[in-house]
Coordinates of C-alpha atoms (C1' of nucleotides) in Angstrom, one line a residue:
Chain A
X1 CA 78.3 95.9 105.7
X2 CA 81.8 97.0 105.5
X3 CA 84.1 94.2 105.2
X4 CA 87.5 94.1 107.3
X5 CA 90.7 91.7 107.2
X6 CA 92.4 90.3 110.7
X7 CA 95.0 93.5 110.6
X8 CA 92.6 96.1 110.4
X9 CA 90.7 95.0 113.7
X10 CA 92.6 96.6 116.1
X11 CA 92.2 99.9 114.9
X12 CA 88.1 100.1 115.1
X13 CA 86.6 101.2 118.3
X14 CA 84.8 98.4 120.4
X15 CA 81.8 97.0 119.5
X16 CA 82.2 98.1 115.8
X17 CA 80.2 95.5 113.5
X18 CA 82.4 93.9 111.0
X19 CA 82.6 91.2 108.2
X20 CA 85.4 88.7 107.9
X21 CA 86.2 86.4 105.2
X22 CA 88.8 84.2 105.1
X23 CA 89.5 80.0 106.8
X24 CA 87.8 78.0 110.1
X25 CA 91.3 77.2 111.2
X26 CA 89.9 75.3 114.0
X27 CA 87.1 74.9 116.4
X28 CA 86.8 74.3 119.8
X29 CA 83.3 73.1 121.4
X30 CA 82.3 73.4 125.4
X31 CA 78.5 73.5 127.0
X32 CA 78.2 77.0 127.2
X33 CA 80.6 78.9 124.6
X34 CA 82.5 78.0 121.5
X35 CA 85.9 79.3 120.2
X36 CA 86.4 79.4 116.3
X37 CA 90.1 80.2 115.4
X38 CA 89.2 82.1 112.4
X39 CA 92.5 83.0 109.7
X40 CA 92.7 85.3 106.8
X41 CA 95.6 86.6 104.4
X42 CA 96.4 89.1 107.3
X43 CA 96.1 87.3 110.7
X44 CA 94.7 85.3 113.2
X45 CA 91.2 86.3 115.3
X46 CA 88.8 84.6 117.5
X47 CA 84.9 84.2 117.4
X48 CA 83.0 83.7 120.1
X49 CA 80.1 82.5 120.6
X50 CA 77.6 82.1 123.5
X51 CA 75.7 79.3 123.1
X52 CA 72.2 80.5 124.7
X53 CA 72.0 83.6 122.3
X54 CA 73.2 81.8 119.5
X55 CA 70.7 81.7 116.7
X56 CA 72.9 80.6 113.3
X57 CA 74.1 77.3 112.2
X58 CA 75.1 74.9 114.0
X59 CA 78.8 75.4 114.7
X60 CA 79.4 71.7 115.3
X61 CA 79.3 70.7 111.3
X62 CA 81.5 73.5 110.5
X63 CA 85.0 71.2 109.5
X64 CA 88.2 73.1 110.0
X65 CA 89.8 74.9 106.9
X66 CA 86.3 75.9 105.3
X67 CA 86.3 78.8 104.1
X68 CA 83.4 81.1 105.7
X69 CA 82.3 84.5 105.9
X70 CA 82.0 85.7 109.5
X71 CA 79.8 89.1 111.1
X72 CA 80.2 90.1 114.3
X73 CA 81.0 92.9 116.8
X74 CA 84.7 93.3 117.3
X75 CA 85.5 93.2 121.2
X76 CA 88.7 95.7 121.8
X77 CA 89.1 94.4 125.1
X78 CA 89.0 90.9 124.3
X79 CA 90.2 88.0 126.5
X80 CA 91.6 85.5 123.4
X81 CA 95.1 85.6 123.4
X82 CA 95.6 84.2 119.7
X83 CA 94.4 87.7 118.0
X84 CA 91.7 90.1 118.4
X85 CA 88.4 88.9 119.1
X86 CA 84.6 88.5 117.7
X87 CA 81.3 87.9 119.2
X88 CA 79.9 86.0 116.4
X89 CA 76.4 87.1 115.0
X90 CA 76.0 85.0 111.8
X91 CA 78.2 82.8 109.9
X92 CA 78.2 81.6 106.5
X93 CA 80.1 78.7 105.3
X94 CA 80.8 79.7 101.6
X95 CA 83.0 76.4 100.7
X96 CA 82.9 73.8 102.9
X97 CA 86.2 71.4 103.8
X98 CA 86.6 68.2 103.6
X99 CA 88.5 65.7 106.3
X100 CA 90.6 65.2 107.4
X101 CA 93.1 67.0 105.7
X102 CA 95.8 65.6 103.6
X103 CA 98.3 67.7 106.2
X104 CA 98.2 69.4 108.9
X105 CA 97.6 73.3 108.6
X106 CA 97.7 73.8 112.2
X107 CA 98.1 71.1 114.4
X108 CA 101.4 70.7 115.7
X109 CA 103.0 67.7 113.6
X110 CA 105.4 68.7 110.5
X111 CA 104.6 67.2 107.5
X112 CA 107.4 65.4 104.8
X113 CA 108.4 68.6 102.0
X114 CA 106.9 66.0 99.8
X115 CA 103.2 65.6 101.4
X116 CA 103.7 69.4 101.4
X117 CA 104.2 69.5 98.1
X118 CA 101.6 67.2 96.9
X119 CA 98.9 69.7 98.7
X120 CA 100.6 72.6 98.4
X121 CA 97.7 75.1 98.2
X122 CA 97.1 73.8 101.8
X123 CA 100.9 74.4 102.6
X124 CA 100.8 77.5 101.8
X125 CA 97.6 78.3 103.9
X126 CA 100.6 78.1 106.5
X127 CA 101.8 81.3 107.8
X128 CA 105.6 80.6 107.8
X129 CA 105.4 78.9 104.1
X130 CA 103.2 81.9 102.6
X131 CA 105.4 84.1 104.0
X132 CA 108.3 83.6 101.7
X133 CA 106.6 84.2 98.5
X134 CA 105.2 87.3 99.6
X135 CA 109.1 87.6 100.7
X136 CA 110.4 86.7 97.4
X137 CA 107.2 89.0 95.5
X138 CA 109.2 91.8 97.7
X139 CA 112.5 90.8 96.6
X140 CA 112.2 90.9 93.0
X141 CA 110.1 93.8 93.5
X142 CA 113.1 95.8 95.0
X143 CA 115.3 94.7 92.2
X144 CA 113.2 95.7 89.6
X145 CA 113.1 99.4 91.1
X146 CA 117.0 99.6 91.3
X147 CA 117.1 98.2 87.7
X148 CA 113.9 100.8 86.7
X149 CA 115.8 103.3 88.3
X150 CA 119.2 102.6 86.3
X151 CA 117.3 103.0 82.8
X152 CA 116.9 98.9 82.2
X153 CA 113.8 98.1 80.2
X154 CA 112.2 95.3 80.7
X155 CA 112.0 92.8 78.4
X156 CA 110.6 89.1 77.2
X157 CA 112.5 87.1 75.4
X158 CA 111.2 83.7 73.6
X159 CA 111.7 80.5 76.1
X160 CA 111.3 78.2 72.7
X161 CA 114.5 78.5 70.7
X162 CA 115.8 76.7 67.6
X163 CA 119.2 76.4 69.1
X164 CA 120.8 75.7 72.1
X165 CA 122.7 78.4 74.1
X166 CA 126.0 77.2 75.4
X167 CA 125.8 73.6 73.8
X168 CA 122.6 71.0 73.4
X169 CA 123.1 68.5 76.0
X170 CA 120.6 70.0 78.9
X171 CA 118.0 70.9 77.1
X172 CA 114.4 70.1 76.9
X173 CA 113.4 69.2 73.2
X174 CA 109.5 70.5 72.5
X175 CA 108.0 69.5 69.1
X176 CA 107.2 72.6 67.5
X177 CA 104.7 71.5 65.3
X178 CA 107.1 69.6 62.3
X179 CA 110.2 71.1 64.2
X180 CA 112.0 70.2 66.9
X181 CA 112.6 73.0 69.3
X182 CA 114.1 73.5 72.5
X183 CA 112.6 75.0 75.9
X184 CA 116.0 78.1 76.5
X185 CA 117.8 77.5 79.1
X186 CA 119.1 81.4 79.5
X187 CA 117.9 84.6 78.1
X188 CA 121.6 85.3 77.5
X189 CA 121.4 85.3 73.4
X190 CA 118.7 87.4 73.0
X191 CA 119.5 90.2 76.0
X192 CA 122.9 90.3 73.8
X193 CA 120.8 91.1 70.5
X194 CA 119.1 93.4 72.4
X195 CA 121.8 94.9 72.8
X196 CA 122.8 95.5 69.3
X197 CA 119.1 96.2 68.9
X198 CA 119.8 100.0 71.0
X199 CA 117.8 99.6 74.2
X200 CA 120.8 100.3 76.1
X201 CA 120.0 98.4 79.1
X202 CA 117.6 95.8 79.2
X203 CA 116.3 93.2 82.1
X204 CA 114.4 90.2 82.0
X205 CA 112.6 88.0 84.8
X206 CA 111.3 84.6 83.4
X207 CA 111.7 80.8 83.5
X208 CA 114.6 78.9 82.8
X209 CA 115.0 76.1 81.8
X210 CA 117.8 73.1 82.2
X211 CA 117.1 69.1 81.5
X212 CA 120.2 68.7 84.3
X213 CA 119.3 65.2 86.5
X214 CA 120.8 66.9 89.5
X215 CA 119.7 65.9 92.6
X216 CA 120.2 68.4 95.3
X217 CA 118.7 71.1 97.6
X218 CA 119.5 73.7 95.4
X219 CA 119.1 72.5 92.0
X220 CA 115.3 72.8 89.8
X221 CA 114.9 71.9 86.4
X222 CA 112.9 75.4 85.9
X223 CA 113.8 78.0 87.6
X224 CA 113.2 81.9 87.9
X225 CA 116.3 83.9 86.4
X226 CA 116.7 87.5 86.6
X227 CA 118.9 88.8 83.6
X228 CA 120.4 91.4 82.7
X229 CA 122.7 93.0 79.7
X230 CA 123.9 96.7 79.6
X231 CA 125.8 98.4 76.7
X232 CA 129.1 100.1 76.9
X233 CA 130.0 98.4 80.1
X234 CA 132.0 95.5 81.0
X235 CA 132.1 93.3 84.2
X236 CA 133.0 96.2 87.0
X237 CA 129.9 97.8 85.5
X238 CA 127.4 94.9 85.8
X239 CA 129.0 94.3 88.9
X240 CA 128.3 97.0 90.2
X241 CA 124.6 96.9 89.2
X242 CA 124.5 93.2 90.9
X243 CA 125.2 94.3 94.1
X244 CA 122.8 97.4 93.9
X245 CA 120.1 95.4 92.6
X246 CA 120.6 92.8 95.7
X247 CA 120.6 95.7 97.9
X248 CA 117.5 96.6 96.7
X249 CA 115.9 93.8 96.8
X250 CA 116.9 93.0 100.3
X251 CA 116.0 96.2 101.7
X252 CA 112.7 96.2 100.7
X253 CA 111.9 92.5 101.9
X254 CA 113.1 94.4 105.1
X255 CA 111.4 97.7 104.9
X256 CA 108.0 96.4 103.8
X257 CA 108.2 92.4 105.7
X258 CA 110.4 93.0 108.4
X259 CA 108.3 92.6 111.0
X260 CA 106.4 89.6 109.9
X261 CA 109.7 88.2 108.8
X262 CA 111.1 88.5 112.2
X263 CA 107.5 86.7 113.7
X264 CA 108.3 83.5 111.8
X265 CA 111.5 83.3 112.8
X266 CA 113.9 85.4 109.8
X267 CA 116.1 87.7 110.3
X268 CA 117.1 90.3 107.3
X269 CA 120.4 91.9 107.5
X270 CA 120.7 94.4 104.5
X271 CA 124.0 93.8 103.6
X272 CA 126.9 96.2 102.6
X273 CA 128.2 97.4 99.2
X274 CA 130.3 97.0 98.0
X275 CA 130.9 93.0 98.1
X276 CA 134.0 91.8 98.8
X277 CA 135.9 90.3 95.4
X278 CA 138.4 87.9 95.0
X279 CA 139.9 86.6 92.2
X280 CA 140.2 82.8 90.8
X281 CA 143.7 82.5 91.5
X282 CA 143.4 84.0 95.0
X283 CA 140.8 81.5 95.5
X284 CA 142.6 78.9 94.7
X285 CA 145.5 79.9 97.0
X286 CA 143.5 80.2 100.2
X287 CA 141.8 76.6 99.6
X288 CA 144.8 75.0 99.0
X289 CA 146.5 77.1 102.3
X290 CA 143.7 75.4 104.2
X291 CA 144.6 71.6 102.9
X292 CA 142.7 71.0 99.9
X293 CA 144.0 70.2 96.5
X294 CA 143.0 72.3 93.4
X295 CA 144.3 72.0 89.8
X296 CA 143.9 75.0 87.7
X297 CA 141.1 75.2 85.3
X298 CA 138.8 73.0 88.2
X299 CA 135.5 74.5 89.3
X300 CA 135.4 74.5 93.4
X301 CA 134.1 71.8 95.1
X302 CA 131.3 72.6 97.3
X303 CA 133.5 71.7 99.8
X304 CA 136.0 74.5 99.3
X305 CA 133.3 76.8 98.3
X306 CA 132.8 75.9 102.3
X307 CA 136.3 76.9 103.3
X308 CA 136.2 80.1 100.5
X309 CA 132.8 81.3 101.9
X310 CA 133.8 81.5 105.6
X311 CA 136.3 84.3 105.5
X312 CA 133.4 86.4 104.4
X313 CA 130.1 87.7 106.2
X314 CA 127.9 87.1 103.4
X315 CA 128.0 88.1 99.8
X316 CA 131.5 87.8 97.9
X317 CA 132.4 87.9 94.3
X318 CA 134.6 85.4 92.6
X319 CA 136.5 86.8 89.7
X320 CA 138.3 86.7 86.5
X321 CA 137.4 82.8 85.9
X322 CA 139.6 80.7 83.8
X323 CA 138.5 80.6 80.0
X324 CA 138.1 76.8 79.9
X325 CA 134.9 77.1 82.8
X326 CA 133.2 79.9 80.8
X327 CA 130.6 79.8 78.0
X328 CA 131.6 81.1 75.2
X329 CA 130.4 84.4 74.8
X330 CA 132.4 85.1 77.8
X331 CA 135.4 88.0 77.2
X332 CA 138.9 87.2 77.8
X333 CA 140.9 89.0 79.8
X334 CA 142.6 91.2 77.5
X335 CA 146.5 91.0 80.3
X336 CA 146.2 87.3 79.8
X337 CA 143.6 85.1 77.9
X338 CA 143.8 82.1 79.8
X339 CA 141.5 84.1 82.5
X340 CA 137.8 86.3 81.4
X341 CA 136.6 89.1 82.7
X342 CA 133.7 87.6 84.6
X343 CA 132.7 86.8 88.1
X344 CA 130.1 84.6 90.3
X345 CA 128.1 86.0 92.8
X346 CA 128.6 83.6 96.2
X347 CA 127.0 83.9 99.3
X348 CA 128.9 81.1 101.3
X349 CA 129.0 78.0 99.5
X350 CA 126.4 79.0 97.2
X351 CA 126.2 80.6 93.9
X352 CA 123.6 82.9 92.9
X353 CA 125.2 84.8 90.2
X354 CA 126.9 84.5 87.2
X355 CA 128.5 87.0 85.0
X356 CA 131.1 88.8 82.4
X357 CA 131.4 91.0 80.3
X358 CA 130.7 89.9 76.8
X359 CA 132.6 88.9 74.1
X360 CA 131.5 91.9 71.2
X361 CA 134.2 91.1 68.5
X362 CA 132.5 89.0 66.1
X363 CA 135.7 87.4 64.6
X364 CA 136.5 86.5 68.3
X365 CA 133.2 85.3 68.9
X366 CA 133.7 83.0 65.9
X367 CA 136.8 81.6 67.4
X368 CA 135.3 80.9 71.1
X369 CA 132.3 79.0 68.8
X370 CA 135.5 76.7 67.4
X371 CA 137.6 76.6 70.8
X372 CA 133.9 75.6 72.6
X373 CA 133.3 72.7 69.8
X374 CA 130.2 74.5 68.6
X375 CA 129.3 75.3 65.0
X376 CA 128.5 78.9 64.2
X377 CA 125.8 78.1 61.5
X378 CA 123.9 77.1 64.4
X379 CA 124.1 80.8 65.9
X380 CA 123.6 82.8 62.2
X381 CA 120.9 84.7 64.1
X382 CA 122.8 85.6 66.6
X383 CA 125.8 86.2 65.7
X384 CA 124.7 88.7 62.4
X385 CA 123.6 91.1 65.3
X386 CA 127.4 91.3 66.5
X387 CA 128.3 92.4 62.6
X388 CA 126.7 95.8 62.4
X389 CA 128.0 97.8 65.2
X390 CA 127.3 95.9 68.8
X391 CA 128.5 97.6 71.5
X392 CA 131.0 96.5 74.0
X393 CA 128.4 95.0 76.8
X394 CA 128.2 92.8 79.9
X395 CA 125.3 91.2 82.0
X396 CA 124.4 88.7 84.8
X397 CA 121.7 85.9 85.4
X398 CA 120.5 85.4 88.9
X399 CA 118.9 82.8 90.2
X400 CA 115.5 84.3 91.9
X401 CA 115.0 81.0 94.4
X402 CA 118.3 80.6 95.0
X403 CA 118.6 84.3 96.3
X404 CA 115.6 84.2 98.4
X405 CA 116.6 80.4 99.4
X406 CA 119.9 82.0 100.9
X407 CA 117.9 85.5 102.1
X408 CA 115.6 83.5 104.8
X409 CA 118.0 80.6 105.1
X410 CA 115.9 77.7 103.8
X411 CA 117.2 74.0 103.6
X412 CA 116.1 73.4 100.1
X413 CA 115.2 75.7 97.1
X414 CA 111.7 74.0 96.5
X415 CA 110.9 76.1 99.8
X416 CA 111.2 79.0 97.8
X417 CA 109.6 77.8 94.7
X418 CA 105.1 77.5 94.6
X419 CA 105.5 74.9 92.3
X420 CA 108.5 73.3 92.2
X421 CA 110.1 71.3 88.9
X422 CA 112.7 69.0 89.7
X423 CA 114.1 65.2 88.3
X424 CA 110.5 63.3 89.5
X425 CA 107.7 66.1 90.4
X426 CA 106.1 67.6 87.3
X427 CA 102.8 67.8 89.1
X428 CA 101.2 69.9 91.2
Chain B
rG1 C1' 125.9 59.8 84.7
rC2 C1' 128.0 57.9 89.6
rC3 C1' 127.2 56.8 94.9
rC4 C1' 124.4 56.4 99.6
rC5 C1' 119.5 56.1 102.0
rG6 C1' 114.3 55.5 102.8
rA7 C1' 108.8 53.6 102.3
rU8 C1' 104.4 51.5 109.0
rA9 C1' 96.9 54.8 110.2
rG10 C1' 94.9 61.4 107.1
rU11 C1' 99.8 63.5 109.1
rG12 C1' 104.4 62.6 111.6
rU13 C1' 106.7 58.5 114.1
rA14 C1' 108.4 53.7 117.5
rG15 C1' 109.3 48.8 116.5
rC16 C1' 114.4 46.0 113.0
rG17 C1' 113.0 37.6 113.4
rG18 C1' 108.5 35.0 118.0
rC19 C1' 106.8 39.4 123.8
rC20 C1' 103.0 42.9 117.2
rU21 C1' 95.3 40.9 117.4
rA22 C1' 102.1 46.9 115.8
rU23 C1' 104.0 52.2 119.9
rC24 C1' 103.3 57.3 120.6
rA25 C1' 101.6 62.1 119.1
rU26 C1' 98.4 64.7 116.2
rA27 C1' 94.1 64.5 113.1
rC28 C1' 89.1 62.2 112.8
rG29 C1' 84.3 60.3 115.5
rG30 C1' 81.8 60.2 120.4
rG31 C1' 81.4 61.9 125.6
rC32 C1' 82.6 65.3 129.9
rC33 C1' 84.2 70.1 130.8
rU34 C1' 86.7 75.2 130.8
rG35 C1' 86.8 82.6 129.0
rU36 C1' 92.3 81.5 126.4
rC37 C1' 95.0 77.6 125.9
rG38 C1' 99.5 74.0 121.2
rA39 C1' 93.1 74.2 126.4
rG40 C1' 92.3 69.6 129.4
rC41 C1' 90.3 64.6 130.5
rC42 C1' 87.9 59.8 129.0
rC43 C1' 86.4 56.3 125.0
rG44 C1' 86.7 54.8 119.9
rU45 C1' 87.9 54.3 114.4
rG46 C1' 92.3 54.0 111.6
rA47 C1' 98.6 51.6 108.9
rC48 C1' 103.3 47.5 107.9
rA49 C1' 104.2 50.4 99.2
rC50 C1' 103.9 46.0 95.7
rG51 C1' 105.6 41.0 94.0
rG52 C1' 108.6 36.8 95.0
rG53 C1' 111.9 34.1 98.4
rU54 C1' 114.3 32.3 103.3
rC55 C1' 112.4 30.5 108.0
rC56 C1' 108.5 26.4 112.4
rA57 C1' 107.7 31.9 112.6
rA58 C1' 108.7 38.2 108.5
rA59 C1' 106.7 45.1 109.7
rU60 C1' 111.6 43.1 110.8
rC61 C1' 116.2 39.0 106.7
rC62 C1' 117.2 38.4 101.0
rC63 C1' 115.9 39.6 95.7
rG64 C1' 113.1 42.3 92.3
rU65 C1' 109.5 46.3 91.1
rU66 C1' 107.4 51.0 92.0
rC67 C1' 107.6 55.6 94.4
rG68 C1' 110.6 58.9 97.0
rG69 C1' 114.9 61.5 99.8
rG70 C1' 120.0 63.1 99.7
rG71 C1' 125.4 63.6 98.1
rC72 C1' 128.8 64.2 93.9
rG73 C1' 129.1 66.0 89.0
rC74 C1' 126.9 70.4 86.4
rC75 C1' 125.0 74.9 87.2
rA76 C1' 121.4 79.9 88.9

RNA sequence: GCCCCGAUAGUGUAGCGGCCUAUCAUACGGGCCUGUCGAGCCCGUGACACGGGUCCAAAUCCCGUUCGGGGCGCCA
């Protein structure tokens, strides 16, 4: 017995026998004839089943959200109007479900983000919840072709580190057997080894990590970042490479989920390239032209970010960022040091990307270590692979959630994150 | 770190001093019934986070605890 998914039914011919796996999403009882709302990864379909030729279990005990294996002959010319239909031969309850549920799967009440999250395997039995990983799976998939594509290797980088990256205060301390260690909160030390290591281009996709207490809709404690580092290039370059990569990644969340994107209510506009840019200082003139009050060397309010963000469509860059908000490996701009040569990403209000081209001098890196307050013995690992011939270089980190978050306009970044880690929930 | 807010059946809610042996929806259990619908109708089970206080009277007011939501800051 061949077995099919949901999607694949209304290709067969009528009366074809098939096999379906997948959920009892509900059940409807009557004298005569019984409805099971049957769901797999693909779809919704119907079984039907007379009750006076009915010879398999009885239907009745079957709870809602079991998950079953169904045979039957598939009816092209069906009457159910929720999918394509089956006149049920045999079913066999493979896992049975418990009730009621913790929350509803189908029934027509919303449950809190927080019951959701609590039972989030059910949540994501959901259509419209499921749907954004597979979404975001699509996304990063596209980015890692552009990246592929522009000679970037990709690469894994240790996520416990002896040494902070930009500082110590937001970091998770692990206990390393006798040693106390840190979970990283950025790739960004050893992309730029990397770097002096040869491999020209390198990307990396893996957890980040930041002990901030931030309490917002688009703040996580670990988060997917998306990095990358290319030699011989500076910001224009990696710029550049951002706004392929989102591109990328956006046209194939279109190309390949479009239409089921569109079902649940998202619509993807690929956008253009290249991304408007605007400078710091421009920035900070058109805020303050619309009443707001900025001093130089302040980071923008979300607020202004507000005011900044509406004069463009979608995606804008923000560059050449005073020194004093930048880490330290950031370059100065070589017309005037007070600014760097790096840039956020912005799509409104919100940040997704942030950037520069790198600081490769290692007698200037050692100064930026002293100007940030940090001590360079700290960074001897790092900072020996600037003294034997690094390249010029630049990179990015991009927040994966926060892209996708922004891409099918969700209301809070744990709706694009499984399993999400914020100030309270370190379980499921 | 600072500041607001919330907690009522499995889920989501109404009630905000006495009319609460607490509303409604949905789920769940039972019954009737229908080829399509979020099917319908009838009946039923099921809850005031915890501890103290005020009051003749507390789901409702006050204090504390626990758990949670959100804003700012910081950032992706």
């Amino acid at each position: 017995m061949e077995k099919h998914t949901v999607s694949q039914l209304k290709a067969l011919t009528s009366d074809t026998e098939v096999t379906l796996q997948g959920w009892i999403q509900d059940i409807r009882v009557m004298k005569n004839i019984i409805f099971l709302v049957f769901r797999d990864h693909t779809g919704i379909a119907q079984l039907t089943v007379k009750r006076d030729s009915w010879k398999g279990i009885n239907l009745e005990s079957v709870s809602r959200e079991s998950a079953v294996s169904a045979t039957g002959t598939f009816l092209a010319k069906g009457v159910s109007k929720i999918g394509p239909e089956i006149l049920l031969k045999v079913l066999t309850v493979l896992n049975p479900s418990r009730s009621p549920l913790p929350l509803a799967v189908s029934d027509p009440v919303n449950s809190d983000i927080e019951t959701r999250l609590n039972h989030r395997f059910l949540d994501l039995r959901k259509r419209e919840v499921n749907v954004v990983f597979q979404a975001q799976s699509k996304l990063l998939w596209g980015i890692r072709k552009f990246l592929s594509d522009n000679g970037f290797v990709e690469v894994h980088t240790p996520k416990v580190v002896a040494a902070a990256t930009e500082g110590g205060a937001d970091l998770f301390r692990v206990q390393y057997f006798e040693k106390e260690t840190y979970l990283n909160q950025s790739p960004q030390l050893y992309k730029e080894i990397l770097i002096s290591a040869g491999l020209n281009r390198v990307f990396e996709v893996g957890p980040a990590f930041r002990a901030e207490k931030h309490n917002t809709v688009r703040h996580l404690n670990e988060f997917t970042s998306v990095d990358i580092e290319m030699a011989f290039s500076d910001h224009n370059d990696a710029m550049r490479m951002l706004e392929g990569s989102v591109r990328s990644g956006i046209s194939e969340v279109s190309s390949s989920m479009g239409k089921e994107l569109a079902e649940t209510g998202h619509n993807i506009l690929i956008p253009e390239i290249p991304f408007p840019r605007i400078t710091y200082e421009e920035s900070v003139k058109y805020i303050e032209g619309h009443g707001e009050k900025i001093n130089f060397g302040d980071d923008f309010s979300p607020e202004q970010l507000k005011i900044l963000g509406n004069q463009f469509h979608d995606f804008y860059f923000i560059t050449k960022w005073p020194a004093v908000l930048r880490p330290f490996y950031t370059m100065p701009d070589p017309a005037n040091s007070e600014f760097t040569n790096s840039f956020d990403l912005q799509y409104q209000e919100k940040e997704i990307t942030s950037g520069a081209q790198r600081v490769h001098d290692p007698q200037m890196l050692v100064e930026r270590f002293h100007s940030k307050g940090l001590r360079e013995e700290d960074f001897s690992f790092y900072l020996e692979s600037f003294m034997y011939g690094m390249p010029p270089h630049a990179g990015w980190g991009l927040g994966l959630e926060r892209l996708c978050m922004i891409l099918l306009d969700l209301p809070n970044i744990r709706e694009a994150t499984l399993f999400p880690r914020d100030r309270n929930r370190i379980s499921p």
